[in-house]
C-alpha cells in the first residue's frame, strides 16, 4: 500500500511540476512470468522488486515493449522513435547524435500484492538438449514447475513527458504492446 501511495504522490508531484503523466491500470489476463531467462538459484527465475520482493514489470522492459510495438506495427517514423525513445546505441565518438528520449517509463507495479500460480515446462528431449542422445519418442519428459503471477492481477503503469502529445501516443503504444504482444 505504501509503495502505491508513494507512486501516486510521485505522479501528482510530476503533474504539479508541469509534466504530462499518462497512467492506467491493467490486469493480467493469463499467467505472467517476467525474467524467465534471468539468473536465479532455481532453474527458472522471476524478476522480483529488489526492495519489496514482489513481481513487477521494470520500466526499461516496458519501454522496450512500447518501442517494439511502434516499430512492428509501423505506427511511427524512425525520427519519431528517435525523439520519443532516444538513441538506439550510444556512440562515444558522436555525442551530438546521442539523445535522451522525451518519454519516461515508470515500473509497472502491482496495486495489491499479486497472487502467485504454478506453471510447467515440459521438455520432452532433455537428453538430446544436453547432447547425450538423439531426439526420439522413447525419451521421457521431465516436467519443470515454476512460479508465475496468477491471472487477474492488477498493475499500475505510467509514462511521463514534458510533451503531452508524446505521452499520450506512447501510452497507447504501451497499451497496444501489452495487449497484442504481452509481457
Tab-separated table of N, CA and C in Angstrom:
chain	number	residue	atom	x	y	z
A	1	UNK	N	0.821	-1.201	0.000
A	1	UNK	CA	0.000	0.000	0.000
A	1	UNK	C	0.861	1.259	0.000
A	2	UNK	N	1.921	1.258	0.815
A	2	UNK	CA	2.742	2.463	0.900
A	2	UNK	C	3.466	2.723	-0.419
A	3	UNK	N	3.864	1.675	-1.118
A	3	UNK	CA	4.527	1.871	-2.406
A	3	UNK	C	3.557	2.455	-3.435
A	4	UNK	N	2.328	1.961	-3.457
A	4	UNK	CA	1.319	2.516	-4.378
A	4	UNK	C	1.023	3.972	-4.039
A	5	UNK	N	0.944	4.285	-2.759
A	5	UNK	CA	0.711	5.674	-2.350
A	5	UNK	C	1.887	6.552	-2.761
A	6	UNK	N	3.110	6.027	-2.593
A	6	UNK	CA	4.296	6.795	-2.967
A	6	UNK	C	4.320	7.047	-4.471
A	7	UNK	N	3.941	6.037	-5.269
A	7	UNK	CA	3.914	6.242	-6.716
A	7	UNK	C	2.828	7.249	-7.097
A	8	UNK	N	1.693	7.173	-6.449
A	8	UNK	CA	0.626	8.159	-6.715
A	8	UNK	C	1.084	9.567	-6.358
A	9	UNK	N	1.813	9.701	-5.257
A	9	UNK	CA	2.342	11.011	-4.864
A	9	UNK	C	3.384	11.486	-5.877
A	10	UNK	N	4.186	10.567	-6.408
A	10	UNK	CA	5.178	10.942	-7.410
A	10	UNK	C	4.476	11.414	-8.687
A	11	UNK	N	3.427	10.710	-9.098
A	11	UNK	CA	2.666	11.114	-10.276
A	11	UNK	C	2.056	12.499	-10.052
A	12	UNK	N	1.477	12.706	-8.865
A	12	UNK	CA	0.893	14.023	-8.537
A	12	UNK	C	1.969	15.103	-8.554
A	13	UNK	N	3.144	14.803	-7.996
A	13	UNK	CA	4.244	15.754	-7.979
A	13	UNK	C	4.726	16.098	-9.384
A	14	UNK	N	4.816	15.102	-10.243
A	14	UNK	CA	5.217	15.351	-11.628
A	14	UNK	C	4.208	16.253	-12.331
A	15	UNK	N	2.924	15.958	-12.133
A	15	UNK	CA	1.881	16.772	-12.760
A	15	UNK	C	1.936	18.216	-12.274
A	16	UNK	N	2.135	18.407	-10.976
A	16	UNK	CA	2.179	19.773	-10.440
A	16	UNK	C	3.452	20.507	-10.859
A	17	UNK	N	4.455	19.766	-11.357
A	17	UNK	CA	5.695	20.386	-11.846
A	17	UNK	C	5.684	20.619	-13.352
A	18	UNK	N	4.543	20.403	-13.991
A	18	UNK	CA	4.427	20.687	-15.416
A	18	UNK	C	4.648	19.497	-16.324
A	19	UNK	N	4.840	18.308	-15.767
A	19	UNK	CA	4.986	17.114	-16.589
A	19	UNK	C	3.602	16.594	-16.962
A	20	UNK	N	3.523	15.948	-18.111
A	20	UNK	CA	2.281	15.301	-18.542
A	20	UNK	C	2.428	13.813	-18.235
A	21	UNK	N	1.560	13.335	-17.364
A	21	UNK	CA	1.626	11.942	-16.931
A	21	UNK	C	0.409	11.211	-17.464
A	22	UNK	N	0.651	10.097	-18.097
A	22	UNK	CA	-0.420	9.231	-18.582
A	22	UNK	C	-0.295	7.907	-17.838
A	23	UNK	N	-1.282	7.586	-17.016
A	23	UNK	CA	-1.239	6.344	-16.259
A	23	UNK	C	-2.498	5.536	-16.531
A	24	UNK	N	-2.400	4.255	-16.290
A	24	UNK	CA	-3.548	3.366	-16.469
A	24	UNK	C	-3.323	2.101	-15.657
A	25	UNK	N	-4.427	1.445	-15.349
A	25	UNK	CA	-4.392	0.150	-14.670
A	25	UNK	C	-4.718	-0.934	-15.682
A	26	UNK	N	-4.076	-2.061	-15.529
A	26	UNK	CA	-4.375	-3.222	-16.375
A	26	UNK	C	-4.168	-4.468	-15.534
A	27	UNK	N	-4.906	-5.501	-15.860
A	27	UNK	CA	-4.802	-6.764	-15.125
A	27	UNK	C	-4.310	-7.857	-16.065
A	28	UNK	N	-3.621	-8.811	-15.498
A	28	UNK	CA	-3.146	-9.946	-16.296
A	28	UNK	C	-4.351	-10.765	-16.744
A	29	UNK	N	-4.358	-11.164	-18.004
A	29	UNK	CA	-5.468	-11.999	-18.472
A	29	UNK	C	-5.101	-13.478	-18.463
A	30	UNK	N	-3.848	-13.775	-18.216
A	30	UNK	CA	-3.394	-15.149	-18.019
A	30	UNK	C	-2.170	-15.077	-17.124
A	31	UNK	N	-1.539	-16.213	-16.904
A	31	UNK	CA	-0.349	-16.204	-16.045
A	31	UNK	C	0.746	-15.345	-16.666
A	32	UNK	N	1.518	-14.684	-15.805
A	32	UNK	CA	2.572	-13.773	-16.231
A	32	UNK	C	3.888	-14.214	-15.601
A	33	UNK	N	4.915	-14.322	-16.427
A	33	UNK	CA	6.259	-14.594	-15.933
A	33	UNK	C	7.186	-13.535	-16.507
A	34	UNK	N	7.935	-12.889	-15.638
A	34	UNK	CA	8.858	-11.832	-16.042
A	34	UNK	C	10.260	-12.290	-15.690
A	35	UNK	N	11.178	-12.254	-16.638
A	35	UNK	CA	12.566	-12.606	-16.348
A	35	UNK	C	12.830	-14.093	-16.298
A	36	UNK	N	12.119	-14.861	-17.090
A	36	UNK	CA	12.270	-16.316	-17.066
A	36	UNK	C	13.695	-16.750	-17.381
A	37	UNK	N	14.379	-16.017	-18.239
A	37	UNK	CA	15.736	-16.395	-18.610
A	37	UNK	C	16.805	-15.791	-17.723
A	38	UNK	N	16.406	-15.047	-16.697
A	38	UNK	CA	17.388	-14.411	-15.830
A	38	UNK	C	18.078	-15.403	-14.914
A	39	UNK	N	19.161	-14.952	-14.311
A	39	UNK	CA	19.888	-15.823	-13.394
A	39	UNK	C	19.109	-15.985	-12.096
A	40	UNK	N	19.144	-17.181	-11.569
A	40	UNK	CA	18.394	-17.492	-10.366
A	40	UNK	C	19.015	-18.707	-9.692
A	41	UNK	N	18.760	-18.837	-8.405
A	41	UNK	CA	19.254	-20.008	-7.689
A	41	UNK	C	18.437	-21.251	-8.034
A	42	UNK	N	17.241	-21.024	-8.557
A	42	UNK	CA	16.435	-22.146	-9.035
A	42	UNK	C	16.530	-22.192	-10.556
A	43	UNK	N	16.016	-23.247	-11.153
A	43	UNK	CA	16.191	-23.427	-12.595
A	43	UNK	C	15.531	-22.339	-13.424
A	44	UNK	N	14.406	-21.835	-12.958
A	44	UNK	CA	13.713	-20.754	-13.662
A	44	UNK	C	13.586	-19.574	-12.713
A	45	UNK	N	13.831	-18.398	-13.212
A	45	UNK	CA	13.784	-17.218	-12.363
A	45	UNK	C	12.573	-16.358	-12.634
A	46	UNK	N	12.344	-15.397	-11.756
A	46	UNK	CA	11.278	-14.418	-11.925
A	46	UNK	C	11.843	-13.083	-11.449
A	47	UNK	N	11.539	-12.015	-12.169
A	47	UNK	CA	12.008	-10.693	-11.774
A	47	UNK	C	11.189	-10.224	-10.582
A	48	UNK	N	11.878	-10.002	-9.468
A	48	UNK	CA	11.235	-9.528	-8.250
A	48	UNK	C	11.781	-8.140	-7.917
A	49	UNK	N	10.934	-7.311	-7.336
A	49	UNK	CA	11.361	-5.982	-6.939
A	49	UNK	C	12.532	-6.119	-5.968
A	50	UNK	N	13.618	-5.367	-6.188
A	50	UNK	CA	14.814	-5.563	-5.360
A	50	UNK	C	14.622	-5.191	-3.884
A	51	UNK	N	13.667	-4.323	-3.568
A	51	UNK	CA	13.444	-3.950	-2.171
A	51	UNK	C	12.281	-4.686	-1.527
A	52	UNK	N	11.222	-4.905	-2.294
A	52	UNK	CA	9.992	-5.424	-1.704
A	52	UNK	C	9.726	-6.894	-2.004
A	53	UNK	N	10.405	-7.447	-2.990
A	53	UNK	CA	10.319	-8.877	-3.247
A	53	UNK	C	9.080	-9.362	-3.966
A	54	UNK	N	8.296	-8.484	-4.560
A	54	UNK	CA	7.143	-8.947	-5.330
A	54	UNK	C	7.437	-8.801	-6.818
A	55	UNK	N	6.731	-9.567	-7.666
A	55	UNK	CA	6.923	-9.452	-9.115
A	55	UNK	C	6.479	-8.077	-9.606
A	56	UNK	N	7.241	-7.530	-10.541
A	56	UNK	CA	6.900	-6.244	-11.143
A	56	UNK	C	7.454	-6.218	-12.561
A	57	UNK	N	7.006	-5.249	-13.352
A	57	UNK	CA	7.492	-5.090	-14.724
A	57	UNK	C	8.415	-3.870	-14.758
A	58	UNK	N	9.720	-4.069	-14.931
A	58	UNK	CA	10.646	-2.932	-14.942
A	58	UNK	C	10.324	-1.944	-16.062
A	59	UNK	N	10.503	-0.664	-15.770
A	59	UNK	CA	10.229	0.388	-16.747
A	59	UNK	C	11.036	0.216	-18.023
A	60	UNK	N	12.270	-0.279	-17.897
A	60	UNK	CA	13.098	-0.474	-19.096
A	60	UNK	C	12.485	-1.518	-20.029
A	61	UNK	N	11.894	-2.557	-19.460
A	61	UNK	CA	11.220	-3.565	-20.285
A	61	UNK	C	9.953	-3.027	-20.926
A	62	UNK	N	9.221	-2.191	-20.194
A	62	UNK	CA	8.015	-1.581	-20.753
A	62	UNK	C	8.370	-0.627	-21.888
A	63	UNK	N	9.478	0.093	-21.728
A	63	UNK	CA	9.945	0.982	-22.792
A	63	UNK	C	10.276	0.164	-24.041
A	64	UNK	N	10.967	-0.951	-23.867
A	64	UNK	CA	11.293	-1.818	-24.996
A	64	UNK	C	10.056	-2.392	-25.653
A	65	UNK	N	9.057	-2.751	-24.845
A	65	UNK	CA	7.807	-3.287	-25.385
A	65	UNK	C	7.077	-2.241	-26.214
A	66	UNK	N	6.975	-1.014	-25.691
A	66	UNK	CA	6.292	0.061	-26.431
A	66	UNK	C	7.025	0.368	-27.729
A	67	UNK	N	8.350	0.385	-27.679
A	67	UNK	CA	9.137	0.661	-28.886
A	67	UNK	C	8.965	-0.466	-29.903
A	68	UNK	N	9.022	-1.709	-29.432
A	68	UNK	CA	8.844	-2.848	-30.340
A	68	UNK	C	7.472	-2.791	-31.009
A	69	UNK	N	6.440	-2.450	-30.236
A	69	UNK	CA	5.111	-2.345	-30.835
A	69	UNK	C	5.100	-1.267	-31.917
A	70	UNK	N	5.654	-0.093	-31.604
A	70	UNK	CA	5.654	1.012	-32.566
A	70	UNK	C	6.411	0.643	-33.833
A	71	UNK	N	7.518	-0.090	-33.691
A	71	UNK	CA	8.297	-0.494	-34.868
A	71	UNK	C	7.580	-1.567	-35.679
A	72	UNK	N	7.072	-2.594	-35.008
A	72	UNK	CA	6.446	-3.718	-35.716
A	72	UNK	C	5.118	-3.299	-36.347
A	73	UNK	N	4.319	-2.516	-35.611
A	73	UNK	CA	3.034	-2.061	-36.152
A	73	UNK	C	3.207	-0.914	-37.143
A	74	UNK	N	4.433	-0.411	-37.261
A	74	UNK	CA	4.758	0.681	-38.180
A	74	UNK	C	3.840	1.889	-37.985
A	75	UNK	N	3.695	2.294	-36.715
A	75	UNK	CA	2.849	3.441	-36.403
A	75	UNK	C	3.672	4.710	-36.177
A	76	UNK	N	5.002	4.605	-36.330
A	76	UNK	CA	5.864	5.768	-36.095
A	76	UNK	C	7.023	5.756	-37.076
A	77	UNK	N	7.490	6.946	-37.418
A	77	UNK	CA	8.673	7.068	-38.274
A	77	UNK	C	9.929	6.853	-37.432
A	78	UNK	N	11.055	6.639	-38.106
A	78	UNK	CA	12.335	6.484	-37.393
A	78	UNK	C	12.662	7.731	-36.584
A	79	UNK	N	12.370	8.892	-37.144
A	79	UNK	CA	12.654	10.146	-36.443
A	79	UNK	C	11.805	10.261	-35.178
A	80	UNK	N	10.535	9.884	-35.280
A	80	UNK	CA	9.643	9.954	-34.123
A	80	UNK	C	10.099	8.983	-33.031
A	81	UNK	N	10.513	7.788	-33.434
A	81	UNK	CA	11.035	6.818	-32.465
A	81	UNK	C	12.285	7.367	-31.788
A	82	UNK	N	13.134	8.025	-32.566
A	82	UNK	CA	14.369	8.599	-32.035
A	82	UNK	C	14.060	9.679	-30.994
A	83	UNK	N	13.061	10.512	-31.274
A	83	UNK	CA	12.686	11.584	-30.353
A	83	UNK	C	12.050	11.014	-29.081
A	84	UNK	N	11.152	10.053	-29.231
A	84	UNK	CA	10.417	9.522	-28.080
A	84	UNK	C	11.295	8.631	-27.210
A	85	UNK	N	12.034	7.719	-27.827
A	85	UNK	CA	12.783	6.717	-27.065
A	85	UNK	C	14.271	7.033	-26.916
A	86	UNK	N	14.798	7.963	-27.696
A	86	UNK	CA	16.210	8.293	-27.619
A	86	UNK	C	17.026	7.453	-28.585
A	87	UNK	N	18.331	7.608	-28.505
A	87	UNK	CA	19.260	6.911	-29.399
A	87	UNK	C	19.240	5.412	-29.130
A	88	UNK	N	19.347	4.638	-30.210
A	88	UNK	CA	19.434	3.182	-30.065
A	88	UNK	C	20.721	2.804	-29.354
A	89	UNK	N	21.827	3.197	-29.933
A	89	UNK	CA	23.149	2.905	-29.385
A	89	UNK	C	23.832	4.220	-29.077
A	90	UNK	N	24.447	4.280	-27.937
A	90	UNK	CA	25.176	5.487	-27.565
A	90	UNK	C	26.592	5.382	-28.122
A	91	UNK	N	26.910	6.237	-29.076
A	91	UNK	CA	28.219	6.245	-29.716
A	91	UNK	C	29.116	7.239	-28.976
A	92	UNK	N	30.181	6.758	-28.309
A	92	UNK	CA	31.023	7.682	-27.541
A	92	UNK	C	31.754	8.704	-28.400
A	93	UNK	N	31.919	8.439	-29.689
A	93	UNK	CA	32.633	9.372	-30.573
A	93	UNK	C	31.714	10.435	-31.163
A	94	UNK	N	30.440	10.107	-31.306
A	94	UNK	CA	29.485	11.044	-31.916
A	94	UNK	C	28.449	11.469	-30.884
A	95	UNK	N	28.901	12.179	-29.870
A	95	UNK	CA	27.992	12.548	-28.783
A	95	UNK	C	26.863	13.467	-29.246
A	96	UNK	N	27.038	14.167	-30.361
A	96	UNK	CA	25.976	15.046	-30.853
A	96	UNK	C	24.765	14.246	-31.335
A	97	UNK	N	24.965	12.978	-31.707
A	97	UNK	CA	23.852	12.143	-32.175
A	97	UNK	C	23.146	11.418	-31.038
A	98	UNK	N	23.767	11.359	-29.872
A	98	UNK	CA	23.182	10.669	-28.727
A	98	UNK	C	22.176	11.587	-28.043
A	99	UNK	N	20.935	11.153	-28.021
A	99	UNK	CA	19.922	11.958	-27.333
A	99	UNK	C	19.136	11.087	-26.365
A	100	UNK	N	18.645	11.730	-25.330
A	100	UNK	CA	17.775	11.073	-24.373
A	100	UNK	C	16.353	11.128	-24.921
A	101	UNK	N	15.581	10.070	-24.719
A	101	UNK	CA	14.193	10.082	-25.152
A	101	UNK	C	13.384	11.106	-24.367
A	102	UNK	N	12.299	11.551	-24.963
A	102	UNK	CA	11.468	12.568	-24.320
A	102	UNK	C	10.337	11.974	-23.488
A	103	UNK	N	10.197	10.649	-23.509
A	103	UNK	CA	9.166	9.990	-22.707
A	103	UNK	C	9.856	9.031	-21.743
A	104	UNK	N	9.398	9.044	-20.504
A	104	UNK	CA	9.983	8.224	-19.448
A	104	UNK	C	8.945	7.216	-18.949
A	105	UNK	N	9.413	6.057	-18.559
A	105	UNK	CA	8.543	4.957	-18.161
A	105	UNK	C	8.752	4.628	-16.683
A	106	UNK	N	7.668	4.535	-15.943
A	106	UNK	CA	7.738	4.065	-14.562
A	106	UNK	C	7.597	2.547	-14.567
A	107	UNK	N	8.075	1.916	-13.501
A	107	UNK	CA	7.888	0.479	-13.360
A	107	UNK	C	6.399	0.152	-13.295
A	108	UNK	N	6.017	-0.995	-13.856
A	108	UNK	CA	4.654	-1.487	-13.722
A	108	UNK	C	4.532	-2.206	-12.389
A	109	UNK	N	3.845	-1.572	-11.442
A	109	UNK	CA	3.756	-2.123	-10.089
A	109	UNK	C	2.388	-2.724	-9.829
A	110	UNK	N	2.353	-3.831	-9.100
A	110	UNK	CA	1.045	-4.388	-8.724
A	110	UNK	C	0.357	-3.449	-7.736
A	111	UNK	N	-0.952	-3.313	-7.869
A	111	UNK	CA	-1.693	-2.436	-6.959
A	111	UNK	C	-2.075	-3.162	-5.673
A	112	UNK	N	-2.029	-4.482	-5.690
A	112	UNK	CA	-2.160	-5.314	-4.489
A	112	UNK	C	-1.060	-6.363	-4.579
A	113	UNK	N	-0.715	-6.963	-3.460
A	113	UNK	CA	0.320	-7.991	-3.531
A	113	UNK	C	-0.214	-9.112	-4.422
A	114	UNK	N	0.482	-9.429	-5.525
A	114	UNK	CA	-0.070	-10.369	-6.505
A	114	UNK	C	-0.101	-11.814	-5.999
A	115	UNK	N	-1.165	-12.486	-6.398
A	115	UNK	CA	-1.253	-13.923	-6.127
A	115	UNK	C	-0.344	-14.643	-7.114
A	116	UNK	N	0.275	-15.705	-6.648
A	116	UNK	CA	1.169	-16.473	-7.497
A	116	UNK	C	0.513	-17.788	-7.880
A	117	UNK	N	0.968	-18.336	-8.988
A	117	UNK	CA	0.411	-19.573	-9.519
A	117	UNK	C	1.573	-20.405	-10.045
A	118	UNK	N	1.354	-21.682	-10.218
A	118	UNK	CA	2.376	-22.550	-10.799
A	118	UNK	C	2.119	-22.758	-12.279
A	119	UNK	N	3.178	-22.821	-13.031
A	119	UNK	CA	3.117	-23.186	-14.438
A	119	UNK	C	4.124	-24.300	-14.643
A	120	UNK	N	4.146	-24.863	-15.842
A	120	UNK	CA	5.016	-26.006	-16.088
A	120	UNK	C	5.661	-25.898	-17.468
A	121	UNK	N	6.936	-26.255	-17.521
A	121	UNK	CA	7.633	-26.502	-18.786
A	121	UNK	C	7.812	-28.009	-18.853
A	122	UNK	N	7.657	-28.550	-20.015
A	122	UNK	CA	7.722	-30.000	-20.133
A	122	UNK	C	8.645	-30.395	-21.286
A	123	UNK	N	9.967	-30.230	-21.110
A	123	UNK	CA	10.882	-30.595	-22.192
A	123	UNK	C	10.867	-32.107	-22.423
A	124	UNK	N	10.565	-32.492	-23.649
A	124	UNK	CA	10.464	-33.918	-23.978
A	124	UNK	C	11.803	-34.544	-24.317
A	125	UNK	N	12.748	-33.743	-24.707
A	125	UNK	CA	14.016	-34.304	-25.173
A	125	UNK	C	15.192	-33.741	-24.380
A	126	UNK	N	15.117	-33.794	-23.044
A	126	UNK	CA	16.177	-33.200	-22.230
A	126	UNK	C	17.530	-33.865	-22.475
A	127	UNK	N	17.553	-35.175	-22.698
A	127	UNK	CA	18.825	-35.852	-23.001
A	127	UNK	C	19.407	-35.345	-24.317
A	128	UNK	N	18.549	-35.057	-25.278
A	128	UNK	CA	19.000	-34.515	-26.554
A	128	UNK	C	19.597	-33.118	-26.369
A	129	UNK	N	18.879	-32.257	-25.580
A	129	UNK	CA	19.351	-30.889	-25.364
A	129	UNK	C	20.680	-30.858	-24.611
A	130	UNK	N	20.947	-31.885	-23.827
A	130	UNK	CA	22.214	-31.961	-23.099
A	130	UNK	C	23.314	-32.604	-23.939
A	131	UNK	N	22.975	-33.022	-25.163
A	131	UNK	CA	23.966	-33.580	-26.083
A	131	UNK	C	24.272	-35.038	-25.858
A	132	UNK	N	23.408	-35.756	-25.112
A	132	UNK	CA	23.685	-37.160	-24.797
A	132	UNK	C	23.080	-38.151	-25.777
A	133	UNK	N	21.893	-37.831	-26.326
A	133	UNK	CA	21.173	-38.772	-27.187
A	133	UNK	C	20.461	-38.004	-28.300
A	134	UNK	N	20.126	-38.686	-29.387
A	134	UNK	CA	19.307	-38.032	-30.418
A	134	UNK	C	17.861	-37.905	-29.932
A	135	UNK	N	17.090	-36.950	-30.484
A	135	UNK	CA	15.686	-36.837	-30.071
A	135	UNK	C	14.909	-38.060	-30.546
A	136	UNK	N	14.108	-38.615	-29.663
A	136	UNK	CA	13.333	-39.816	-30.003
A	136	UNK	C	12.128	-39.912	-29.086
A	137	UNK	N	11.141	-40.690	-29.501
A	137	UNK	CA	9.909	-40.841	-28.731
A	137	UNK	C	10.097	-41.637	-27.445
A	138	UNK	N	11.175	-42.373	-27.314
A	138	UNK	CA	11.374	-43.162	-26.093
A	138	UNK	C	11.915	-42.323	-24.928
A	139	UNK	N	12.336	-41.085	-25.182
A	139	UNK	CA	12.815	-40.222	-24.095
A	139	UNK	C	11.625	-39.743	-23.262
A	140	UNK	N	11.791	-39.693	-21.966
A	140	UNK	CA	10.711	-39.298	-21.068
A	140	UNK	C	10.750	-37.799	-20.788
A	141	UNK	N	9.583	-37.146	-20.797
A	141	UNK	CA	9.542	-35.732	-20.438
A	141	UNK	C	9.918	-35.539	-18.963
A	142	UNK	N	10.515	-34.407	-18.669
A	142	UNK	CA	10.880	-34.073	-17.289
A	142	UNK	C	10.200	-32.749	-16.940
A	143	UNK	N	9.020	-32.803	-16.303
A	143	UNK	CA	8.293	-31.561	-16.002
A	143	UNK	C	9.086	-30.659	-15.055
A	144	UNK	N	9.080	-29.368	-15.360
A	144	UNK	CA	9.720	-28.357	-14.527
A	144	UNK	C	8.647	-27.348	-14.146
A	145	UNK	N	8.335	-27.252	-12.856
A	145	UNK	CA	7.345	-26.273	-12.407
A	145	UNK	C	8.070	-24.982	-12.021
A	146	UNK	N	7.370	-23.874	-12.186
A	146	UNK	CA	7.924	-22.576	-11.817
A	146	UNK	C	6.794	-21.631	-11.446
A	147	UNK	N	7.140	-20.591	-10.683
A	147	UNK	CA	6.152	-19.625	-10.215
A	147	UNK	C	5.837	-18.590	-11.289
A	148	UNK	N	4.584	-18.172	-11.316
A	148	UNK	CA	4.116	-17.101	-12.189
A	148	UNK	C	3.170	-16.206	-11.391
A	149	UNK	N	2.870	-15.051	-11.943
A	149	UNK	CA	1.810	-14.204	-11.394
A	149	UNK	C	0.497	-14.757	-11.941
A	150	UNK	N	-0.483	-14.941	-11.076
A	150	UNK	CA	-1.764	-15.510	-11.475
A	150	UNK	C	-2.524	-14.557	-12.398
A	151	UNK	N	-3.491	-15.097	-13.099
A	151	UNK	CA	-4.362	-14.280	-13.951
A	151	UNK	C	-5.201	-13.347	-13.080
A	152	UNK	N	-5.570	-12.199	-13.660
A	152	UNK	CA	-6.458	-11.265	-12.979
A	152	UNK	C	-5.787	-10.371	-11.945
A	153	UNK	N	-4.467	-10.258	-11.981
A	153	UNK	CA	-3.759	-9.425	-11.005
A	153	UNK	C	-3.568	-8.007	-11.556
A	154	UNK	N	-3.975	-6.980	-10.793
A	154	UNK	CA	-3.923	-5.607	-11.296
A	154	UNK	C	-2.535	-4.969	-11.151
A	155	UNK	N	-2.144	-4.206	-12.170
A	155	UNK	CA	-0.888	-3.467	-12.185
A	155	UNK	C	-1.166	-2.022	-12.587
A	156	UNK	N	-0.324	-1.111	-12.106
A	156	UNK	CA	-0.393	0.303	-12.464
A	156	UNK	C	0.790	0.631	-13.362
A	157	UNK	N	0.517	1.287	-14.482
A	157	UNK	CA	1.538	1.695	-15.444
A	157	UNK	C	1.474	3.200	-15.613
A	158	UNK	N	2.618	3.826	-15.877
A	158	UNK	CA	2.634	5.269	-16.106
A	158	UNK	C	3.817	5.649	-16.992
A	159	UNK	N	3.565	6.606	-17.882
A	159	UNK	CA	4.616	7.231	-18.686
A	159	UNK	C	4.485	8.737	-18.472
A	160	UNK	N	5.601	9.452	-18.592
A	160	UNK	CA	5.525	10.901	-18.427
A	160	UNK	C	6.507	11.600	-19.343
A	161	UNK	N	6.137	12.824	-19.689
A	161	UNK	CA	6.931	13.623	-20.619
A	161	UNK	C	6.577	15.088	-20.430
A	162	UNK	N	7.425	15.951	-20.942
A	162	UNK	CA	7.111	17.388	-20.979
A	162	UNK	C	6.166	17.691	-22.138
A	163	UNK	N	5.982	16.726	-23.026
A	163	UNK	CA	5.168	16.903	-24.231
A	163	UNK	C	3.920	16.016	-24.130
A	164	UNK	N	2.776	16.627	-23.997
A	164	UNK	CA	1.529	15.891	-23.779
A	164	UNK	C	1.230	14.925	-24.922
A	165	UNK	N	1.417	15.368	-26.168
A	165	UNK	CA	1.109	14.514	-27.312
A	165	UNK	C	1.992	13.273	-27.334
A	166	UNK	N	3.261	13.421	-26.978
A	166	UNK	CA	4.167	12.262	-26.959
A	166	UNK	C	3.790	11.286	-25.836
A	167	UNK	N	3.404	11.821	-24.682
A	167	UNK	CA	3.000	10.955	-23.565
A	167	UNK	C	1.753	10.155	-23.921
A	168	UNK	N	0.770	10.803	-24.540
A	168	UNK	CA	-0.472	10.115	-24.914
A	168	UNK	C	-0.219	9.037	-25.965
A	169	UNK	N	0.580	9.381	-26.954
A	169	UNK	CA	0.892	8.439	-28.024
A	169	UNK	C	1.641	7.217	-27.464
A	170	UNK	N	2.614	7.469	-26.605
A	170	UNK	CA	3.414	6.385	-26.048
A	170	UNK	C	2.576	5.513	-25.121
A	171	UNK	N	1.679	6.123	-24.361
A	171	UNK	CA	0.767	5.346	-23.512
A	171	UNK	C	-0.030	4.369	-24.370
A	172	UNK	N	-0.545	4.833	-25.496
A	172	UNK	CA	-1.332	3.959	-26.366
A	172	UNK	C	-0.472	2.831	-26.926
A	173	UNK	N	0.779	3.117	-27.297
A	173	UNK	CA	1.680	2.070	-27.793
A	173	UNK	C	1.949	1.037	-26.701
A	174	UNK	N	2.089	1.506	-25.465
A	174	UNK	CA	2.319	0.574	-24.357
A	174	UNK	C	1.089	-0.304	-24.137
A	175	UNK	N	-0.094	0.308	-24.162
A	175	UNK	CA	-1.330	-0.475	-24.011
A	175	UNK	C	-1.432	-1.504	-25.132
A	176	UNK	N	-1.203	-1.069	-26.368
A	176	UNK	CA	-1.287	-1.981	-27.511
A	176	UNK	C	-0.222	-3.076	-27.434
A	177	UNK	N	0.977	-2.725	-26.992
A	177	UNK	CA	2.035	-3.726	-26.850
A	177	UNK	C	1.690	-4.757	-25.797
A	178	UNK	N	1.182	-4.296	-24.656
A	178	UNK	CA	0.770	-5.231	-23.597
A	178	UNK	C	-0.388	-6.119	-24.072
A	179	UNK	N	-1.311	-5.525	-24.819
A	179	UNK	CA	-2.487	-6.261	-25.291
A	179	UNK	C	-2.139	-7.243	-26.403
A	180	UNK	N	-1.369	-6.779	-27.400
A	180	UNK	CA	-1.084	-7.605	-28.580
A	180	UNK	C	0.084	-8.559	-28.381
A	181	UNK	N	1.144	-8.102	-27.698
A	181	UNK	CA	2.351	-8.914	-27.548
A	181	UNK	C	2.430	-9.583	-26.185
A	182	UNK	N	1.917	-8.910	-25.168
A	182	UNK	CA	2.052	-9.412	-23.807
A	182	UNK	C	3.408	-9.044	-23.228
A	183	UNK	N	3.569	-9.355	-21.969
A	183	UNK	CA	4.834	-9.036	-21.286
A	183	UNK	C	5.522	-10.325	-20.875
